[in-house]
CSV table of C-alpha atoms and ligand atoms in Angstrom, one decimal:
chain,number,residue,atom,x,y,z
A,1,MET,CA,-20.8,-2.2,41.7
A,2,GLN,CA,-17.3,-2.8,40.4
A,3,ALA,CA,-14.8,-4.2,42.9
A,4,VAL,CA,-11.7,-2.1,43.3
A,5,LYS,CA,-8.5,-4.2,43.1
A,6,THR,CA,-5.3,-3.3,44.9
A,7,THR,CA,-2.6,-5.3,46.7
A,8,LEU,CA,-4.6,-4.8,49.9
A,9,THR,CA,-7.9,-6.1,48.5
A,10,ARG,CA,-6.0,-9.2,47.1
A,11,LEU,CA,-4.2,-9.8,50.4
A,12,LEU,CA,-7.4,-9.6,52.5
A,13,GLY,CA,-9.9,-11.0,49.9
A,14,ILE,CA,-12.1,-7.8,50.1
A,15,ARG,CA,-13.9,-5.7,47.5
A,16,VAL,CA,-13.3,-2.2,48.7
A,17,PRO,CA,-9.9,-0.9,49.8
A,18,VAL,CA,-11.2,0.7,53.0
A,19,VAL,CA,-10.2,-0.3,56.5
A,20,CYS,CA,-11.9,0.9,59.7
A,21,GLY,CA,-9.0,1.8,62.0
A,22,ALA,CA,-8.3,0.1,65.3
A,23,MET,CA,-9.8,2.7,67.7
A,24,ALA,CA,-9.7,1.9,71.4
A,25,GLY,CA,-13.0,3.2,72.8
A,26,GLY,CA,-14.4,3.9,69.3
A,27,THR,CA,-14.8,0.4,67.9
A,28,ASN,CA,-16.3,-3.0,68.9
A,29,VAL,CA,-16.8,-6.3,67.1
A,30,ARG,CA,-20.3,-5.2,65.8
A,31,LEU,CA,-18.8,-2.3,64.0
A,32,ALA,CA,-15.9,-4.4,62.6
A,33,VAL,CA,-18.2,-7.1,61.4
A,34,GLU,CA,-20.5,-4.5,59.6
A,35,VAL,CA,-17.5,-2.9,57.9
A,36,THR,CA,-16.2,-6.3,56.6
A,37,GLN,CA,-19.7,-7.3,55.5
A,38,GLY,CA,-19.9,-4.0,53.7
A,39,GLY,CA,-16.9,-4.9,51.6
A,40,GLY,CA,-14.1,-3.4,53.6
A,41,PHE,CA,-12.2,-4.6,56.6
A,42,GLY,CA,-12.9,-3.8,60.2
A,43,PHE,CA,-10.5,-3.6,63.1
A,44,VAL,CA,-11.3,-3.4,66.8
A,45,GLY,CA,-9.1,-1.3,68.9
A,46,ALA,CA,-8.7,-3.4,72.0
A,47,ALA,CA,-7.3,-1.9,75.2
A,48,PHE,CA,-6.8,-4.2,78.2
A,49,ILE,CA,-9.9,-6.4,78.2
A,50,PRO,CA,-9.9,-9.7,79.9
A,51,PRO,CA,-8.9,-12.6,77.6
A,52,GLU,CA,-12.3,-14.3,78.2
A,53,LYS,CA,-14.1,-11.1,77.0
A,54,LEU,CA,-12.0,-11.1,73.9
A,55,ARG,CA,-12.8,-14.7,73.3
A,56,GLU,CA,-16.5,-14.1,73.7
A,57,ASP,CA,-16.3,-11.1,71.3
A,58,LEU,CA,-14.5,-13.3,68.7
A,59,SER,CA,-17.1,-16.0,69.0
A,60,PHE,CA,-19.7,-13.3,68.1
A,61,VAL,CA,-17.6,-12.6,65.0
A,62,ARG,CA,-17.5,-16.3,64.1
A,63,ASP,CA,-21.3,-16.5,64.4
A,64,SER,CA,-21.6,-13.5,62.1
A,65,PHE,CA,-19.8,-15.4,59.3
A,66,PRO,CA,-21.4,-18.8,59.4
A,67,ASP,CA,-19.8,-20.0,56.1
A,68,LEU,CA,-16.2,-19.4,57.0
A,69,GLY,CA,-15.1,-23.0,57.4
A,70,GLN,CA,-11.3,-23.0,58.1
A,71,LYS,CA,-10.8,-19.5,56.8
A,72,PRO,CA,-9.5,-16.8,59.2
A,73,LEU,CA,-12.0,-14.5,61.0
A,74,PRO,CA,-12.2,-11.6,58.6
A,75,ILE,CA,-11.6,-8.8,61.1
A,76,GLY,CA,-8.6,-7.5,62.9
A,77,ILE,CA,-7.6,-6.7,66.5
A,78,GLY,CA,-5.4,-3.7,67.3
A,79,PHE,CA,-3.2,-3.3,70.4
A,80,ILE,CA,-1.2,-0.3,71.7
A,81,GLY,CA,2.5,-1.4,72.2
A,82,TRP,CA,3.3,0.6,75.4
A,83,LEU,CA,0.1,-0.6,77.1
A,84,LEU,CA,1.1,-4.2,76.3
A,85,ASP,CA,4.5,-3.5,77.8
A,86,THR,CA,2.9,-2.6,81.1
A,87,LYS,CA,1.3,-6.0,81.7
A,88,GLU,CA,3.4,-8.6,79.9
A,89,GLU,CA,1.6,-11.8,80.9
A,90,ALA,CA,-1.8,-10.4,80.3
A,91,ALA,CA,-0.6,-9.0,76.9
A,92,LYS,CA,0.6,-12.5,75.9
A,93,GLN,CA,-2.7,-14.0,76.8
A,94,LEU,CA,-4.5,-11.5,74.7
A,95,ILE,CA,-2.3,-12.1,71.7
A,96,ASP,CA,-2.7,-15.9,72.3
A,97,VAL,CA,-6.5,-15.5,72.0
A,98,VAL,CA,-6.0,-13.6,68.7
A,99,VAL,CA,-3.8,-16.3,67.3
A,100,GLU,CA,-5.9,-19.2,68.6
A,101,SER,CA,-9.1,-17.7,67.2
A,102,ASN,CA,-7.5,-17.5,63.8
A,103,VAL,CA,-8.1,-13.7,63.5
A,104,GLN,CA,-7.0,-12.5,60.1
A,105,ALA,CA,-5.0,-9.4,61.2
A,106,LEU,CA,-3.2,-7.9,64.1
A,107,TRP,CA,-2.6,-4.1,64.2
A,108,LEU,CA,0.2,-2.8,66.4
A,109,ALA,CA,1.1,0.9,67.1
A,110,PHE,CA,2.7,3.2,69.6
A,111,GLY,CA,5.3,1.0,71.2
A,112,ASN,CA,8.9,1.5,72.3
A,113,ASP,CA,9.6,-2.1,71.2
A,114,LEU,CA,6.8,-3.2,68.9
A,115,TYR,CA,8.9,-5.9,67.4
A,116,ARG,CA,8.7,-8.1,70.5
A,117,TRP,CA,5.0,-8.3,70.1
A,118,ILE,CA,5.2,-9.0,66.4
A,119,GLU,CA,7.7,-11.8,67.1
A,120,TYR,CA,5.5,-13.1,69.9
A,121,ALA,CA,2.5,-13.3,67.6
A,122,ARG,CA,4.6,-15.2,65.0
A,123,THR,CA,6.1,-17.7,67.4
A,124,THR,CA,3.6,-18.3,70.3
A,125,SER,CA,2.7,-21.9,70.6
A,126,ALA,CA,-1.0,-20.9,70.9
A,127,GLY,CA,-3.1,-21.6,67.9
A,128,THR,CA,-1.2,-24.4,66.4
A,129,SER,CA,-4.4,-25.6,64.9
A,130,SER,CA,-5.0,-22.3,63.1
A,131,THR,CA,-4.6,-22.3,59.4
A,132,ARG,CA,-2.1,-19.5,59.7
A,133,ARG,CA,-0.8,-16.6,61.7
A,134,PRO,CA,-2.4,-13.2,61.6
A,135,LEU,CA,-1.3,-10.6,59.1
A,136,ILE,CA,0.7,-7.9,60.8
A,137,PHE,CA,-0.4,-4.3,60.3
A,138,VAL,CA,2.1,-1.7,61.7
A,139,GLN,CA,0.9,1.8,62.1
A,140,VAL,CA,3.7,4.3,61.4
A,141,THR,CA,4.1,8.1,61.7
A,142,SER,CA,7.4,8.6,59.9
A,143,VAL,CA,9.4,7.3,56.9
A,144,GLU,CA,12.0,5.9,59.4
A,145,GLU,CA,9.4,3.8,61.2
A,146,ALA,CA,8.0,2.6,57.8
A,147,LEU,CA,11.4,1.4,56.7
A,148,LEU,CA,12.0,-0.4,60.0
A,149,ALA,CA,8.5,-2.0,59.9
A,150,ALA,CA,8.8,-3.1,56.2
A,151,ASN,CA,12.5,-4.1,56.0
A,152,GLU,CA,13.4,-5.4,59.4
A,153,TRP,CA,10.1,-6.5,60.9
A,154,LYS,CA,8.6,-7.7,57.6
A,155,ALA,CA,5.2,-6.2,58.4
A,156,ASP,CA,2.5,-7.4,56.0
A,157,VAL,CA,0.8,-3.9,55.8
A,158,ILE,CA,2.1,-0.4,56.6
A,159,VAL,CA,-0.5,2.1,57.9
A,160,ALA,CA,0.9,5.6,57.2
A,161,GLN,CA,-0.9,7.8,59.7
A,162,GLY,CA,-0.6,11.5,58.9
A,163,ASN,CA,-1.0,14.6,61.0
A,164,GLU,CA,-4.8,15.0,60.2
A,165,SER,CA,-5.6,11.7,62.0
A,166,GLY,CA,-8.0,11.5,64.9
A,167,GLY,CA,-6.7,9.9,68.1
A,168,HIS,CA,-3.0,9.4,68.8
A,169,GLY,CA,-0.2,10.0,66.3
A,170,GLY,CA,3.1,11.8,65.8
A,171,ALA,CA,3.2,15.4,67.1
A,172,SER,CA,5.5,16.4,64.2
A,173,THR,CA,4.2,14.0,61.6
A,174,PRO,CA,3.7,15.7,58.2
A,175,SER,CA,0.3,15.7,56.4
A,176,THR,CA,-1.1,12.3,55.3
A,177,PHE,CA,-0.4,13.3,51.6
A,178,THR,CA,3.3,14.1,52.3
A,179,LEU,CA,3.8,11.0,54.6
A,180,VAL,CA,2.3,8.6,52.1
A,181,SER,CA,4.3,10.1,49.2
A,182,GLU,CA,7.5,9.9,51.2
A,183,ILE,CA,6.9,6.3,52.3
A,184,LEU,CA,6.0,5.2,48.8
A,185,ALA,CA,9.2,6.8,47.5
A,186,ALA,CA,11.3,5.1,50.2
A,187,LEU,CA,9.7,1.6,49.6
A,188,PRO,CA,9.6,1.2,45.9
A,189,GLY,CA,9.1,-2.2,44.1
A,190,ASP,CA,6.8,-5.1,44.0
A,191,ASN,CA,8.1,-6.7,47.2
A,192,ALA,CA,7.2,-3.7,49.4
A,193,PRO,CA,4.1,-4.3,51.6
A,194,PRO,CA,0.9,-2.5,50.8
A,195,VAL,CA,0.9,1.1,52.2
A,196,LEU,CA,-2.4,2.5,53.5
A,197,ALA,CA,-3.1,6.1,53.9
A,198,ALA,CA,-4.7,7.1,57.3
A,199,GLY,CA,-5.8,10.5,58.5
A,200,GLY,CA,-8.3,13.2,57.7
A,201,MET,CA,-10.6,11.3,55.2
A,202,ALA,CA,-14.4,11.6,55.2
A,203,ASN,CA,-15.4,10.3,51.7
A,204,GLY,CA,-14.6,8.1,48.8
A,205,THR,CA,-13.3,10.9,46.6
A,206,GLN,CA,-10.5,11.4,49.0
A,207,VAL,CA,-9.8,7.6,49.2
A,208,ALA,CA,-9.6,7.5,45.4
A,209,SER,CA,-7.1,10.3,45.4
A,210,TYR,CA,-4.8,8.3,47.7
A,211,LEU,CA,-5.3,5.3,45.5
A,212,THR,CA,-4.1,7.3,42.5
A,213,LEU,CA,-1.1,8.5,44.6
A,214,GLY,CA,-0.1,4.9,45.0
A,215,ALA,CA,-1.6,3.8,48.3
A,216,ALA,CA,-3.1,0.3,48.4
A,217,GLY,CA,-6.1,1.5,50.5
A,218,ALA,CA,-7.2,3.9,53.1
A,219,VAL,CA,-7.9,3.7,56.8
A,220,LEU,CA,-10.8,5.8,58.1
A,221,GLY,CA,-11.4,6.2,61.8
A,222,THR,CA,-13.5,9.2,62.7
A,223,ARG,CA,-16.0,8.5,59.9
A,224,PHE,CA,-16.8,5.2,61.6
A,225,LEU,CA,-17.4,6.8,65.0
A,226,LEU,CA,-20.5,8.4,63.4
A,227,THR,CA,-22.4,5.1,63.1
A,228,PRO,CA,-25.0,3.5,65.4
A,229,GLU,CA,-22.6,0.6,65.9
A,230,SER,CA,-19.7,2.7,67.3
A,231,PRO,CA,-19.6,2.7,71.2
A,232,TYR,CA,-18.9,6.5,71.2
A,233,SER,CA,-21.6,8.1,73.3
A,234,ASP,CA,-24.5,10.1,71.9
A,235,VAL,CA,-22.9,13.3,73.2
A,236,GLN,CA,-19.6,12.5,71.6
A,237,LYS,CA,-21.3,11.8,68.3
A,238,LYS,CA,-23.3,15.0,68.5
A,239,THR,CA,-20.1,16.9,69.2
A,240,LEU,CA,-18.5,15.4,66.1
A,241,LEU,CA,-21.5,16.3,64.0
A,242,ALA,CA,-21.3,19.9,65.1
A,243,ALA,CA,-17.5,20.1,64.6
A,244,LYS,CA,-15.7,21.9,61.7
A,245,SER,CA,-12.3,20.9,60.4
A,246,GLY,CA,-10.8,23.6,62.6
A,247,SER,CA,-12.4,22.4,65.8
A,248,THR,CA,-9.7,19.8,66.4
A,249,THR,CA,-6.2,20.2,67.9
A,250,ARG,CA,-3.1,18.1,68.5
A,251,THR,CA,-2.4,18.0,72.2
A,252,LEU,CA,-1.3,16.0,75.3
A,253,ALA,CA,-3.8,17.9,77.4
A,254,LEU,CA,-6.6,15.3,76.9
A,255,ASP,CA,-4.2,12.6,78.1
A,256,TYR,CA,-3.0,14.6,81.1
A,257,ALA,CA,-6.7,15.0,82.1
A,258,ARG,CA,-7.3,11.3,81.7
A,259,GLY,CA,-4.1,10.3,83.5
A,260,THR,CA,-2.6,8.4,80.5
A,261,TYR,CA,1.1,9.4,80.6
A,262,GLY,CA,2.9,6.5,79.0
A,263,TRP,CA,2.8,7.5,75.3
A,264,PRO,CA,6.2,7.1,73.6
A,265,LYS,CA,8.2,10.3,73.0
A,266,GLY,CA,6.8,12.4,70.2
A,267,ILE,CA,3.2,11.1,70.4
A,268,ASP,CA,0.2,13.2,71.2
A,269,GLY,CA,-3.4,13.0,70.2
A,270,ARG,CA,-5.9,14.9,67.9
A,271,GLY,CA,-9.3,15.6,69.5
A,272,ILE,CA,-12.0,18.3,69.7
A,273,ARG,CA,-10.6,21.3,71.4
A,274,ASN,CA,-12.6,22.1,74.5
A,275,LYS,CA,-12.3,23.5,78.1
A,276,ILE,CA,-10.1,20.6,79.1
A,277,VAL,CA,-7.4,21.8,76.8
A,278,ASP,CA,-7.8,25.4,77.9
A,279,ASP,CA,-7.6,24.4,81.6
A,280,ILE,CA,-4.5,22.3,81.2
A,281,ASP,CA,-2.8,24.9,79.0
A,282,SER,CA,-3.5,27.6,81.6
A,283,GLY,CA,-1.8,25.6,84.3
A,284,ILE,CA,-4.7,24.1,86.2
A,285,PRO,CA,-3.4,20.9,88.0
A,286,HIS,CA,-4.1,17.7,86.1
A,287,GLU,CA,-6.0,16.2,89.1
A,288,ILE,CA,-8.4,19.1,89.2
A,289,VAL,CA,-9.1,18.8,85.5
A,290,ARG,CA,-9.5,15.0,85.9
A,291,GLU,CA,-12.3,15.6,88.4
A,292,LYS,CA,-14.0,17.9,85.9
A,293,LEU,CA,-13.6,15.3,83.2
A,294,THR,CA,-15.1,12.5,85.3
A,295,LYS,CA,-18.1,14.7,86.2
A,296,GLY,CA,-18.4,16.0,82.6
A,297,THR,CA,-18.4,12.5,81.2
A,298,GLN,CA,-21.1,11.5,83.7
A,299,ASP,CA,-23.2,14.6,83.0
A,300,GLY,CA,-22.8,14.6,79.2
A,301,ASP,CA,-20.9,17.9,79.2
A,302,ALA,CA,-19.0,18.1,75.9
A,303,ASP,CA,-16.7,20.8,77.3
A,304,TYR,CA,-15.3,18.3,79.8
A,305,MET,CA,-15.3,15.1,77.7
A,306,VAL,CA,-12.6,13.6,75.5
A,307,THR,CA,-13.7,13.3,71.9
A,308,TRP,CA,-10.9,12.2,69.6
A,309,SER,CA,-11.4,13.4,66.0
A,310,GLY,CA,-9.5,13.8,62.7
A,311,THR,CA,-9.7,17.0,60.6
A,312,GLY,CA,-12.0,15.3,58.1
A,313,VAL,CA,-14.9,15.8,60.6
A,314,GLY,CA,-15.9,19.0,58.9
A,315,LEU,CA,-17.2,16.9,56.0
A,316,MET,CA,-19.2,14.5,58.2
A,317,HIS,CA,-22.9,15.4,58.5
A,318,GLU,CA,-24.8,12.3,59.4
A,319,ILE,CA,-24.8,9.2,61.5
A,320,LYS,CA,-25.6,6.1,59.5
A,321,PRO,CA,-25.0,2.4,59.7
A,322,ALA,CA,-21.5,1.2,58.9
A,323,LYS,CA,-22.7,-0.8,56.0
A,324,ASP,CA,-24.3,2.3,54.4
A,325,VAL,CA,-21.0,4.2,55.0
A,326,MET,CA,-19.2,1.5,53.2
A,327,ALA,CA,-21.7,1.5,50.3
A,328,GLU,CA,-21.3,5.2,49.9
A,329,LEU,CA,-17.5,5.1,50.1
A,330,HIS,CA,-17.5,2.3,47.5
A,331,THR,CA,-19.8,4.2,45.1
A,332,ASP,CA,-17.7,7.4,45.5
A,333,ILE,CA,-14.4,5.6,45.0
A,334,VAL,CA,-15.6,4.0,41.8
A,335,ARG,CA,-17.1,7.2,40.5
A,336,GLN,CA,-14.0,9.2,41.2
A,337,LEU,CA,-11.7,6.7,39.6
A,338,GLN,CA,-13.9,6.7,36.5
A,339,ARG,CA,-14.0,10.5,36.5
A,340,SER,CA,-10.2,10.7,36.7
A,341,GLN,CA,-9.9,8.6,33.5
A,342,THR,CA,-11.8,11.3,31.6
A,343,LEU,CA,-8.8,13.6,32.2
A,344,LEU,CA,-6.8,11.5,29.7
A,345,GLN,CA,-7.1,12.2,26.0
A,346,ASP,CA,-5.5,10.6,22.9
B,401,FMN,C1,-11.4,7.4,68.9
B,401,FMN,C2,-10.1,7.0,68.3
B,401,FMN,C3,-9.4,6.0,68.9
B,401,FMN,C4,-8.2,5.5,68.3
B,401,FMN,N1,-7.5,4.5,68.9
B,401,FMN,C5,-6.4,4.0,68.2
B,401,FMN,C6,-5.8,2.9,68.8
B,401,FMN,O1,-6.2,2.3,69.8
B,401,FMN,N2,-4.7,2.4,68.1
B,401,FMN,C7,-4.2,3.0,67.0
B,401,FMN,O2,-3.2,2.5,66.4
B,401,FMN,N3,-4.8,4.1,66.4
B,401,FMN,C8,-5.9,4.6,67.0
B,401,FMN,N4,-6.6,5.6,66.4
B,401,FMN,C9,-6.2,6.1,65.1
B,401,FMN,C10,-7.0,5.3,64.0
B,401,FMN,O3,-6.6,3.9,64.0
B,401,FMN,C11,-6.8,5.9,62.6
B,401,FMN,O4,-5.4,5.8,62.2
B,401,FMN,C12,-7.3,7.3,62.5
B,401,FMN,O5,-8.5,7.4,63.1
B,401,FMN,C13,-7.4,7.8,61.1
B,401,FMN,O6,-7.7,9.2,61.1
B,401,FMN,P1,-9.2,9.7,60.9
B,401,FMN,O7,-9.8,9.6,62.3
B,401,FMN,O8,-8.9,11.2,60.5
B,401,FMN,O9,-9.9,8.9,59.9
B,401,FMN,C14,-7.8,6.1,67.0
B,401,FMN,C15,-8.5,7.1,66.5
B,401,FMN,C16,-9.7,7.6,67.1
B,401,FMN,C17,-10.5,8.7,66.4
């Protein structure tokens, strides 16, 4: 199968311009390793795990790539800025572990002051024996954020996350197609960092369409939840399989039920619409819905469970190993790029 060359694949040394998004609660090192071994690049969305647990996880990654030598660990770790802000010392320790372990990429999103963490990753004295610092991926939900990340923060990669995305994102962010187009128009030229499209994708045909738009690659999240490797529960996976594109909604209700109130202004989340959203919208106190959520999660009741999902879910019909998902995406991307050439005639 032909490799697909973009600025992203060159930067990361991969064959397929597909990234598994950093999904807190939806990813783990097993999934990230499988995505990378399948030709793409896998991220782990890390919330506040103890630094020792992160170190242990990263040693699993090192064992999975026995021939690496001095090369960086070919996966990425993602953190959520506002959560890092709440526990500064613990956050620094986690970033130190990432740098010391020579992880290839660090993904940052949803912070009121993300730059402090970028700067910390670039200047911490941890990891002086590493061959280099992690590449910085910054997830953005507007053109303004993209300009800041590229021009001021010198991010290595911009992840343009559109409205269709699963999990958290901008409440008034335009569609992925519009956002990527706007960011590419605002960041022209060879010196601009690679821009990745994120949100609403289920297959390689869609990825290829973003490549022809000018994106250097695509981030898929929800698709990788439907793998045996993802830590999403069986009930959450079943819920996703049964969902249509119209089954999701953007809301803060799921966060209110969970008690996660710290998201920066303008951020909400896209998930499967269920009774939690109805209850919160109808004014039932958050604490009461929280009790139903705790019980629902224990009992496997999809109506009182949080299942983040992008709109691409309507095109997802099976659970299969991440490596097989990567192989299918690769085949579809190549086929679609070849097909698009037939549109040209002399
Ligand atoms: C379960 C879940 C958890 C997520 N957690 C994070 C996160 O911790 N940090 C982040 O930047 N994005 C997070 N996202 C967004 C993904 O990184 C990615 O941008 C998104 O899933 C792409 O949209 P898609 O799901 O439609 O493919 C999450 C998404 C999902 C579905």
